[in-house]
Amino acid sequence: MSSVISSNTPADAVATRVSIDLGDRSYDIDIGAGLLADPAVFDGLPRAAVAVIVTNTVVEPLYGQRLRDCLAGRFPKIHTVVLPDGEDHKDWNTLNTVFDSLAAYGCDRKSVLFALGGGVIGDMTGFAAACFMRGIPFVQVPTTLLAQVDSSVGGKTAVNHPSGKNLLGAFYQPLQVVCDLSTLRTLPPREMSAGLAEVIKYGPIHDMAFLDWIEAHLDELRAGDTAALAHAVRRSCEIKAEVVGADEREAGLRAILNFGHTFGHAIEAGMGFGVWLHGEGVGCGMVMAATLSQRLGLVDAGFVARLRSLIERAGLPVIGPRIDAVDNAGRYLELMRGDKKSEGGEIRFVLIDGPGRAIVRPAPDALVREVIDACCAPA
Ligand code: NAD
Ligand code: GLY
């Protein structure tokens, strides 16, 4: 279970700590504005001869030096690996360049990797840390809203394969997560909206009071208000910590965190990775999954309309793209059969079973086709 501890720091907003309880793999998520101005935020880390920051061409010029300054007192040698930006580089080839660099820098089992960037960097760095010398320590320093509320927490690491999203990966937990809310000030509005999709997700699956709060504070969130973002990141991390603490390896409960993702991943893969942002696919995918829930009699039309309206207000697409000119629904079904939750070729959907409660179950293909036809742009 998660716990919250408030503490004072020199940063310009109250810092909060959410702890994720996983026995000897437990760790803290530190949340606050200006945390990367305070080297003490990393005081709990082990000392090592070498630290390697993995980042990309967009984030390095913005925050690379800030992180190096923070780490300078702890690590005698700090190297930086700068990867190309974007989901279309989240693949085995790019991962291999990280391994090449770690070997060239003489990294050993005590070397610490730092993932500085959004979810793409976090997922790839975590996977590199899981594999190199059979596992070396790593720290998540997420700089997108999506990464702060979701991808940096819980230890899912991966790269994409041409046949599917995040097909190659490992469960591997970081030593610490440091969410500096100040880094969100440079995030483009489209990326902010993508992150809001994962924030909104936590309401219908677990906490309708949080959904009420998001509806009331959406404009502040979109405007980058620090207090609103601090609450959104903290509450999201609390919920994620609670779910992951109960089911780290997705034997059951954790699958609810994939609400909207089955349809969303099909959109991402069907359009070509990087065309739709992950959060955009999830936003639109939640509308499709909620519609499927309604057609199965699990929620009423008012609930679907409410969720759709909030997703639209967040700046996210609510109409699914056509991913095949001939058999659009068939292509969605084909891609969704490759989803990691599928069993024996049967797609298992995360559905809303009454507001605030999610279940995972199959649905008849014919009904899913109807939902896809109803939710996608006309031919
Ligand atoms: P991203 O990592 O591509 O980042 C979005 C864009 O913002 C990139 O261009 C990036 O360079 C840029 N950027 C990052 N920080 C910035 C900043 N502070 N200022 C300006 N620009 C900045 O995308 P994302 O939305 O962060 O993450 C999406 C990825 O996360 C997907 O690959 C998805 O599969 C993965 N994901 C993983 C999990 C998990 O549990 N591991 C959960 C959700 C999503
Ligand atoms: N983002 C889904 C999960 O972490 O399980």
GROMACS .gro file of C-alpha atoms and ligand atoms in nm:
model
  428
    1MET     CA    1   0.000   0.000   0.000
    2SER     CA    2   0.114   0.354  -0.059
    3SER     CA    3   0.177   0.616   0.204
    4VAL     CA    4   0.225   0.988   0.172
    5ILE     CA    5   0.484   1.189   0.362
    6SER     CA    6   0.518   1.564   0.328
    7SER     CA    7   0.855   1.729   0.382
    8ASN     CA    8   1.009   2.071   0.335
    9THR     CA    9   1.274   2.120   0.069
   10PRO     CA   10   1.443   2.427  -0.078
   11ALA     CA   11   1.222   2.376  -0.382
   12ASP     CA   12   0.953   2.627  -0.471
   13ALA     CA   13   0.660   2.399  -0.390
   14VAL     CA   14   0.585   2.159  -0.109
   15ALA     CA   15   0.742   1.825  -0.191
   16THR     CA   16   0.549   1.505  -0.143
   17ARG     CA   17   0.664   1.148  -0.122
   18VAL     CA   18   0.457   0.846  -0.225
   19SER     CA   19   0.607   0.512  -0.128
   20ILE     CA   20   0.555   0.196  -0.324
   21ASP     CA   21   0.564  -0.114  -0.108
   22LEU     CA   22   0.724  -0.411  -0.285
   23GLY     CA   23   0.925  -0.572  -0.006
   24ASP     CA   24   1.296  -0.548  -0.079
   25ARG     CA   25   1.217  -0.370  -0.408
   26SER     CA   26   1.023  -0.087  -0.238
   27TYR     CA   27   1.103   0.271  -0.336
   28ASP     CA   28   0.993   0.632  -0.308
   29ILE     CA   29   0.839   0.863  -0.565
   30ASP     CA   30   0.942   1.221  -0.484
   31ILE     CA   31   0.715   1.488  -0.628
   32GLY     CA   32   0.770   1.864  -0.621
   33ALA     CA   33   0.860   2.172  -0.822
   34GLY     CA   34   1.233   2.244  -0.842
   35LEU     CA   35   1.353   1.906  -0.711
   36LEU     CA   36   1.635   1.898  -0.966
   37ALA     CA   37   1.781   2.208  -0.801
   38ASP     CA   38   1.836   2.007  -0.483
   39PRO     CA   39   2.109   1.736  -0.485
   40ALA     CA   40   1.975   1.612  -0.150
   41VAL     CA   41   1.680   1.460  -0.332
   42PHE     CA   42   1.916   1.177  -0.435
   43ASP     CA   43   2.065   1.125  -0.086
   44GLY     CA   44   1.910   0.780  -0.051
   45LEU     CA   45   2.096   0.637  -0.351
   46PRO     CA   46   2.400   0.412  -0.322
   47ARG     CA   47   2.735   0.566  -0.415
   48ALA     CA   48   2.902   0.427  -0.730
   49ALA     CA   49   3.198   0.511  -0.950
   50VAL     CA   50   2.988   0.566  -1.261
   51ALA     CA   51   2.647   0.714  -1.335
   52VAL     CA   52   2.502   0.717  -1.685
   53ILE     CA   53   2.220   0.951  -1.780
   54VAL     CA   54   2.009   0.823  -2.070
   55THR     CA   55   1.810   1.099  -2.236
   56ASN     CA   56   1.721   1.229  -2.582
   57THR     CA   57   1.798   1.516  -2.817
   58VAL     CA   58   1.503   1.724  -2.689
   59VAL     CA   59   1.546   1.678  -2.313
   60GLU     CA   60   1.928   1.687  -2.291
   61PRO     CA   61   1.957   2.060  -2.376
   62LEU     CA   62   1.672   2.142  -2.137
   63TYR     CA   63   1.760   1.940  -1.825
   64GLY     CA   64   2.079   1.740  -1.884
   65GLN     CA   65   2.312   1.986  -1.709
   66ARG     CA   66   2.068   2.034  -1.420
   67LEU     CA   67   2.074   1.660  -1.349
   68ARG     CA   68   2.452   1.635  -1.393
   69ASP     CA   69   2.496   1.922  -1.140
   70CYS     CA   70   2.269   1.739  -0.896
   71LEU     CA   71   2.464   1.414  -0.925
   72ALA     CA   72   2.817   1.559  -0.935
   73GLY     CA   73   2.876   1.520  -0.560
   74ARG     CA   74   2.775   1.152  -0.558
   75PHE     CA   75   2.931   1.003  -0.873
   76PRO     CA   76   3.296   1.067  -0.976
   77LYS     CA   77   3.214   0.990  -1.341
   78ILE     CA   78   2.890   1.091  -1.510
   79HIS     CA   79   2.832   0.997  -1.873
   80THR     CA   80   2.537   1.098  -2.087
   81VAL     CA   81   2.382   0.889  -2.367
   82VAL     CA   82   2.166   1.101  -2.598
   83LEU     CA   83   1.915   0.897  -2.802
   84PRO     CA   84   1.707   1.014  -3.097
   85ASP     CA   85   1.365   1.143  -2.990
   86GLY     CA   86   1.036   0.967  -3.045
   87GLU     CA   87   0.826   0.653  -3.017
   88ASP     CA   88   0.951   0.535  -3.358
   89HIS     CA   89   1.298   0.497  -3.199
   90LYS     CA   90   1.169   0.286  -2.908
   91ASP     CA   91   1.310  -0.032  -3.058
   92TRP     CA   92   1.577  -0.295  -3.029
   93ASN     CA   93   1.825  -0.104  -3.249
   94THR     CA   94   1.818   0.203  -3.025
   95LEU     CA   95   1.841  -0.015  -2.715
   96ASN     CA   96   2.153  -0.176  -2.859
   97THR     CA   97   2.321   0.165  -2.883
   98VAL     CA   98   2.263   0.205  -2.507
   99PHE     CA   99   2.431  -0.131  -2.442
  100ASP     CA  100   2.721  -0.024  -2.667
  101SER     CA  101   2.767   0.293  -2.462
  102LEU     CA  102   2.746   0.115  -2.125
  103ALA     CA  103   3.016  -0.128  -2.238
  104ALA     CA  104   3.233   0.153  -2.380
  105TYR     CA  105   3.208   0.348  -2.050
  106GLY     CA  106   3.327   0.043  -1.855
  107CYS     CA  107   3.006   0.021  -1.652
  108ASP     CA  108   2.988  -0.250  -1.387
  109ARG     CA  109   2.710  -0.397  -1.173
  110LYS     CA  110   2.721  -0.099  -0.932
  111SER     CA  111   2.686   0.165  -1.207
  112VAL     CA  112   2.358   0.357  -1.185
  113LEU     CA  113   2.146   0.452  -1.489
  114PHE     CA  114   1.927   0.762  -1.481
  115ALA     CA  115   1.631   0.783  -1.722
  116LEU     CA  116   1.584   1.155  -1.795
  117GLY     CA  117   1.284   1.210  -2.022
  118GLY     CA  118   0.936   1.089  -2.100
  119GLY     CA  119   0.796   0.739  -2.108
  120VAL     CA  120   0.995   0.636  -2.413
  121ILE     CA  121   1.326   0.709  -2.240
  122GLY     CA  122   1.201   0.563  -1.911
  123ASP     CA  123   1.085   0.236  -2.068
  124MET     CA  124   1.405   0.192  -2.272
  125THR     CA  125   1.643   0.286  -1.991
  126GLY     CA  126   1.463   0.054  -1.751
  127PHE     CA  127   1.488  -0.232  -1.999
  128ALA     CA  128   1.858  -0.157  -2.057
  129ALA     CA  129   1.913  -0.161  -1.679
  130ALA     CA  130   1.723  -0.491  -1.649
  131CYS     CA  131   1.942  -0.657  -1.915
  132PHE     CA  132   2.292  -0.513  -1.870
  133MET     CA  133   2.503  -0.758  -1.665
  134ARG     CA  134   2.169  -0.923  -1.571
  135GLY     CA  135   2.049  -0.612  -1.392
  136ILE     CA  136   2.199  -0.287  -1.268
  137PRO     CA  137   2.033  -0.013  -1.059
  138PHE     CA  138   1.836   0.263  -1.226
  139VAL     CA  139   1.648   0.579  -1.131
  140GLN     CA  140   1.353   0.737  -1.312
  141VAL     CA  141   1.359   1.116  -1.361
  142PRO     CA  142   1.038   1.162  -1.565
  143THR     CA  143   0.992   1.493  -1.747
  144THR     CA  144   0.650   1.447  -1.912
  145LEU     CA  145   0.316   1.444  -1.732
  146LEU     CA  146   0.247   1.098  -1.872
  147ALA     CA  147   0.572   0.964  -1.732
  148GLN     CA  148   0.521   1.131  -1.392
  149VAL     CA  149   0.170   0.992  -1.343
  150ASP     CA  150   0.221   0.648  -1.493
  151SER     CA  151   0.515   0.511  -1.689
  152SER     CA  152   0.797   0.588  -1.442
  153VAL     CA  153   0.615   0.402  -1.163
  154GLY     CA  154   0.566   0.027  -1.135
  155GLY     CA  155   0.861  -0.123  -1.320
  156LYS     CA  156   0.719  -0.202  -1.663
  157THR     CA  157   1.005  -0.159  -1.910
  158ALA     CA  158   1.000  -0.235  -2.282
  159VAL     CA  159   1.071  -0.160  -2.645
  160ASN     CA  160   0.829  -0.200  -2.936
  161HIS     CA  161   0.845  -0.476  -3.198
  162PRO     CA  162   0.705  -0.422  -3.550
  163SER     CA  163   0.426  -0.665  -3.466
  164GLY     CA  164   0.318  -0.495  -3.145
  165LYS     CA  165   0.356  -0.232  -2.877
  166ASN     CA  166   0.598  -0.301  -2.588
  167LEU     CA  167   0.628  -0.667  -2.690
  168LEU     CA  168   0.987  -0.700  -2.565
  169GLY     CA  169   1.046  -0.604  -2.205
  170ALA     CA  170   1.080  -0.691  -1.839
  171PHE     CA  171   0.933  -0.607  -1.501
  172TYR     CA  172   1.220  -0.424  -1.334
  173GLN     CA  173   1.174  -0.167  -1.057
  174PRO     CA  174   1.376   0.156  -1.024
  175LEU     CA  175   1.554   0.257  -0.703
  176GLN     CA  176   1.369   0.590  -0.691
  177VAL     CA  177   1.143   0.811  -0.900
  178VAL     CA  178   1.199   1.190  -0.895
  179CYS     CA  179   0.914   1.394  -1.047
  180ASP     CA  180   1.027   1.756  -1.080
  181LEU     CA  181   0.705   1.939  -1.171
  182SER     CA  182   0.909   2.236  -1.299
  183THR     CA  183   1.016   2.031  -1.600
  184LEU     CA  184   0.652   2.029  -1.717
  185ARG     CA  185   0.678   2.403  -1.790
  186THR     CA  186   0.850   2.329  -2.123
  187LEU     CA  187   0.613   2.050  -2.225
  188PRO     CA  188   0.416   2.124  -2.546
  189PRO     CA  189   0.034   2.141  -2.497
  190ARG     CA  190  -0.022   1.829  -2.710
  191GLU     CA  191   0.205   1.630  -2.475
  192MET     CA  192   0.030   1.777  -2.170
  193SER     CA  193  -0.302   1.651  -2.311
  194ALA     CA  194  -0.150   1.308  -2.373
  195GLY     CA  195  -0.047   1.292  -2.006
  196LEU     CA  196  -0.396   1.394  -1.896
  197ALA     CA  197  -0.534   1.079  -2.060
  198GLU     CA  198  -0.347   0.865  -1.807
  199VAL     CA  199  -0.456   1.096  -1.520
  200ILE     CA  200  -0.823   1.069  -1.625
  201LYS     CA  201  -0.789   0.689  -1.648
  202TYR     CA  202  -0.752   0.653  -1.270
  203GLY     CA  203  -1.102   0.798  -1.209
  204PRO     CA  204  -1.330   0.549  -1.387
  205ILE     CA  205  -1.120   0.247  -1.285
  206HIS     CA  206  -1.070   0.330  -0.918
  207ASP     CA  207  -1.164   0.672  -0.779
  208MET     CA  208  -1.467   0.866  -0.896
  209ALA     CA  209  -1.394   1.144  -0.643
  210PHE     CA  210  -1.067   1.198  -0.832
  211LEU     CA  211  -1.264   1.215  -1.157
  212ASP     CA  212  -1.484   1.486  -1.001
  213TRP     CA  213  -1.167   1.673  -0.900
  214ILE     CA  214  -1.015   1.646  -1.251
  215GLU     CA  215  -1.336   1.780  -1.406
  216ALA     CA  216  -1.325   2.078  -1.170
  217HIS     CA  217  -0.952   2.151  -1.219
  218LEU     CA  218  -0.897   2.061  -1.584
  219ASP     CA  219  -0.836   2.418  -1.697
  220GLU     CA  220  -0.567   2.469  -1.427
  221LEU     CA  221  -0.405   2.140  -1.524
  222ARG     CA  222  -0.396   2.235  -1.893
  223ALA     CA  223  -0.252   2.575  -1.800
  224GLY     CA  224   0.030   2.408  -1.603
  225ASP     CA  225  -0.076   2.529  -1.256
  226THR     CA  226   0.179   2.379  -1.015
  227ALA     CA  227  -0.060   2.313  -0.726
  228ALA     CA  228  -0.308   2.136  -0.953
  229LEU     CA  229  -0.032   1.933  -1.119
  230ALA     CA  230   0.112   1.840  -0.779
  231HIS     CA  231  -0.223   1.697  -0.671
  232ALA     CA  232  -0.280   1.517  -1.002
  233VAL     CA  233   0.066   1.358  -0.999
  234ARG     CA  234   0.045   1.263  -0.631
  235ARG     CA  235  -0.304   1.108  -0.648
  236SER     CA  236  -0.219   0.922  -0.970
  237CYS     CA  237   0.100   0.783  -0.813
  238GLU     CA  238  -0.089   0.685  -0.496
  239ILE     CA  239  -0.342   0.485  -0.698
  240LYS     CA  240  -0.075   0.328  -0.916
  241ALA     CA  241   0.137   0.242  -0.609
  242GLU     CA  242  -0.163   0.076  -0.445
  243VAL     CA  243  -0.245  -0.134  -0.754
  244VAL     CA  244   0.117  -0.231  -0.829
  245GLY     CA  245   0.181  -0.302  -0.459
  246ALA     CA  246  -0.105  -0.556  -0.474
  247ASP     CA  247  -0.015  -0.711  -0.813
  248GLU     CA  248   0.335  -0.622  -0.933
  249ARG     CA  249   0.346  -0.862  -1.231
  250GLU     CA  250  -0.010  -0.824  -1.354
  251ALA     CA  251  -0.140  -1.160  -1.243
  252GLY     CA  252  -0.483  -0.995  -1.219
  253LEU     CA  253  -0.568  -0.655  -1.070
  254ARG     CA  254  -0.289  -0.456  -1.241
  255ALA     CA  255  -0.453  -0.510  -1.580
  256ILE     CA  256  -0.713  -0.244  -1.486
  257LEU     CA  257  -0.439   0.016  -1.542
  258ASN     CA  258  -0.469  -0.073  -1.910
  259PHE     CA  259  -0.818   0.080  -1.942
  260GLY     CA  260  -0.833   0.226  -2.295
  261HIS     CA  261  -0.499   0.068  -2.389
  262THR     CA  262  -0.628  -0.234  -2.587
  263PHE     CA  263  -0.797  -0.007  -2.841
  264GLY     CA  264  -0.525   0.258  -2.795
  265HIS     CA  265  -0.235   0.026  -2.873
  266ALA     CA  266  -0.420  -0.090  -3.188
  267ILE     CA  267  -0.451   0.274  -3.294
  268GLU     CA  268  -0.080   0.339  -3.228
  269ALA     CA  269   0.036   0.030  -3.415
  270GLY     CA  270  -0.226   0.063  -3.689
  271MET     CA  271  -0.136   0.425  -3.764
  272GLY     CA  272   0.241   0.356  -3.734
  273PHE     CA  273   0.422   0.424  -3.404
  274GLY     CA  274   0.462   0.796  -3.339
  275VAL     CA  275   0.170   0.918  -3.555
  276TRP     CA  276  -0.078   0.917  -3.267
  277LEU     CA  277   0.079   0.983  -2.925
  278HIS     CA  278   0.037   0.704  -2.671
  279GLY     CA  279  -0.186   0.925  -2.456
  280GLU     CA  280  -0.401   1.014  -2.757
  281GLY     CA  281  -0.455   0.646  -2.830
  282VAL     CA  282  -0.542   0.584  -2.464
  283GLY     CA  283  -0.784   0.882  -2.455
  284CYS     CA  284  -0.972   0.767  -2.764
  285GLY     CA  285  -0.938   0.404  -2.652
  286MET     CA  286  -1.113   0.489  -2.322
  287VAL     CA  287  -1.412   0.624  -2.519
  288MET     CA  288  -1.421   0.297  -2.717
  289ALA     CA  289  -1.382   0.077  -2.406
  290ALA     CA  290  -1.649   0.276  -2.220
  291THR     CA  291  -1.882   0.239  -2.520
  292LEU     CA  292  -1.820  -0.136  -2.519
  293SER     CA  293  -1.896  -0.140  -2.145
  294GLN     CA  294  -2.224   0.037  -2.215
  295ARG     CA  295  -2.322  -0.206  -2.493
  296LEU     CA  296  -2.258  -0.490  -2.247
  297GLY     CA  297  -2.494  -0.323  -1.998
  298LEU     CA  298  -2.223  -0.241  -1.744
  299VAL     CA  299  -2.258   0.142  -1.744
  300ASP     CA  300  -2.522   0.381  -1.876
  301ALA     CA  301  -2.500   0.621  -2.168
  302GLY     CA  302  -2.466   0.918  -1.930
  303PHE     CA  303  -2.141   0.777  -1.793
  304VAL     CA  304  -1.995   0.732  -2.143
  305ALA     CA  305  -2.100   1.085  -2.241
  306ARG     CA  306  -1.942   1.229  -1.925
  307LEU     CA  307  -1.611   1.052  -1.985
  308ARG     CA  308  -1.609   1.142  -2.355
  309SER     CA  309  -1.672   1.507  -2.276
  310LEU     CA  310  -1.386   1.520  -2.024
  311ILE     CA  311  -1.146   1.350  -2.267
  312GLU     CA  312  -1.243   1.599  -2.537
  313ARG     CA  313  -1.200   1.893  -2.296
  314ALA     CA  314  -0.851   1.760  -2.219
  315GLY     CA  315  -0.760   1.822  -2.584
  316LEU     CA  316  -0.764   1.457  -2.686
  317PRO     CA  317  -0.920   1.291  -2.991
  318VAL     CA  318  -1.246   1.107  -2.922
  319ILE     CA  319  -1.311   0.969  -3.271
  320GLY     CA  320  -1.108   0.665  -3.366
  321PRO     CA  321  -0.898   0.676  -3.683
  322ARG     CA  322  -0.955   0.436  -3.969
  323ILE     CA  323  -0.654   0.205  -3.976
  324ASP     CA  324  -0.760  -0.001  -4.277
  325ALA     CA  325  -0.937   0.119  -4.590
  326VAL     CA  326  -1.107  -0.215  -4.657
  327ASP     CA  327  -1.183  -0.380  -4.321
  328ASN     CA  328  -1.123  -0.123  -4.048
  329ALA     CA  329  -1.285  -0.320  -3.763
  330GLY     CA  330  -1.112  -0.638  -3.879
  331ARG     CA  331  -0.771  -0.469  -3.859
  332TYR     CA  332  -0.846  -0.340  -3.507
  333LEU     CA  333  -0.944  -0.692  -3.403
  334GLU     CA  334  -0.632  -0.841  -3.562
  335LEU     CA  335  -0.404  -0.598  -3.378
  336MET     CA  336  -0.591  -0.635  -3.049
  337ARG     CA  337  -0.553  -1.015  -3.062
  338GLY     CA  338  -0.179  -0.952  -3.029
  339ASP     CA  339  -0.234  -0.753  -2.706
  340LYS     CA  340  -0.043  -0.887  -2.405
  341LYS     CA  341  -0.368  -0.947  -2.217
  342SER     CA  342  -0.505  -1.179  -2.488
  343GLU     CA  343  -0.532  -1.545  -2.396
  344GLY     CA  344  -0.542  -1.815  -2.665
  345GLY     CA  345  -0.626  -1.555  -2.929
  346GLU     CA  346  -0.919  -1.421  -2.720
  347ILE     CA  347  -0.901  -1.045  -2.657
  348ARG     CA  348  -0.958  -0.947  -2.294
  349PHE     CA  349  -1.088  -0.592  -2.253
  350VAL     CA  350  -1.062  -0.366  -1.949
  351LEU     CA  351  -1.422  -0.253  -1.902
  352ILE     CA  352  -1.598  -0.026  -1.655
  353ASP     CA  353  -1.836  -0.228  -1.439
  354GLY     CA  354  -2.014   0.065  -1.277
  355PRO     CA  355  -1.833   0.397  -1.218
  356GLY     CA  356  -1.506   0.355  -1.025
  357ARG     CA  357  -1.476  -0.021  -1.083
  358ALA     CA  358  -1.295  -0.201  -1.365
  359ILE     CA  359  -1.310  -0.564  -1.476
  360VAL     CA  360  -1.123  -0.760  -1.742
  361ARG     CA  361  -1.325  -0.986  -1.969
  362PRO     CA  362  -1.374  -1.093  -2.333
  363ALA     CA  363  -1.652  -0.960  -2.556
  364PRO     CA  364  -1.813  -1.107  -2.869
  365ASP     CA  365  -1.633  -1.005  -3.190
  366ALA     CA  366  -1.959  -0.891  -3.350
  367LEU     CA  367  -2.024  -0.647  -3.064
  368VAL     CA  368  -1.667  -0.519  -3.074
  369ARG     CA  369  -1.706  -0.459  -3.448
  370GLU     CA  370  -2.024  -0.257  -3.380
  371VAL     CA  371  -1.840  -0.046  -3.123
  372ILE     CA  372  -1.547   0.018  -3.359
  373ASP     CA  373  -1.786   0.119  -3.638
  374ALA     CA  374  -1.973   0.351  -3.401
  375CYS     CA  375  -1.655   0.512  -3.257
  376CYS     CA  376  -1.444   0.552  -3.573
  377ALA     CA  377  -1.452   0.816  -3.843
  378PRO     CA  378  -1.681   0.718  -4.133
  379ALA     CA  379  -1.521   0.570  -4.446
  380NAD     P1  380   0.776   1.061  -2.493
  380NAD     O1  381   0.869   0.994  -2.404
  380NAD     O2  382   0.790   1.039  -2.639
  380NAD     O3  383   0.779   1.217  -2.463
  380NAD     C1  384   0.695   1.302  -2.536
  380NAD     C2  385   0.774   1.415  -2.607
  380NAD     O4  386   0.805   1.515  -2.510
  380NAD     C3  387   0.906   1.372  -2.665
  380NAD     O5  388   0.928   1.442  -2.785
  380NAD     C4  389   1.005   1.415  -2.558
  380NAD     O6  390   1.134   1.434  -2.608
  380NAD     C5  391   0.945   1.543  -2.512
  380NAD     N1  392   0.977   1.587  -2.378
  380NAD     C6  393   0.998   1.511  -2.269
  380NAD     N2  394   1.008   1.588  -2.160
  380NAD     C7  395   0.995   1.717  -2.201
  380NAD     C8  396   0.994   1.842  -2.135
  380NAD     N3  397   1.002   1.850  -2.004
  380NAD     N4  398   0.981   1.954  -2.210
  380NAD     C9  399   0.966   1.947  -2.345
  380NAD     N5  400   0.962   1.831  -2.413
  380NAD    C10  401   0.977   1.717  -2.341
  380NAD     O7  402   0.623   1.021  -2.458
  380NAD     P2  403   0.548   1.002  -2.319
  380NAD     O8  404   0.409   1.040  -2.345
  380NAD     O9  405   0.620   1.061  -2.205
  380NAD    O10  406   0.556   0.843  -2.297
  380NAD    C11  407   0.492   0.755  -2.386
  380NAD    C12  408   0.558   0.620  -2.373
  380NAD    O11  409   0.539   0.570  -2.240
  380NAD    C13  410   0.501   0.516  -2.467
  380NAD    O12  411   0.607   0.447  -2.529
  380NAD    C14  412   0.425   0.423  -2.376
  380NAD    O13  413   0.421   0.291  -2.423
  380NAD    C15  414   0.502   0.434  -2.248
  380NAD     N6  415   0.423   0.401  -2.129
  380NAD    C16  416   0.477   0.312  -2.042
  380NAD    C17  417   0.410   0.281  -1.926
  380NAD    C18  418   0.472   0.191  -1.824
  380NAD    O14  419   0.404   0.151  -1.729
  380NAD     N7  420   0.599   0.156  -1.837
  380NAD    C19  421   0.286   0.343  -1.897
  380NAD    C20  422   0.235   0.434  -1.989
  380NAD    C21  423   0.305   0.463  -2.105
  381GLY     N1  424   0.053   0.148  -1.749
  381GLY     C1  425   0.002   0.022  -1.709
  381GLY     C2  426   0.081  -0.045  -1.603
  381GLY     O1  427   0.178   0.008  -1.555
  381GLY     O2  428   0.048  -0.153  -1.563
   0.00000   0.00000   0.00000
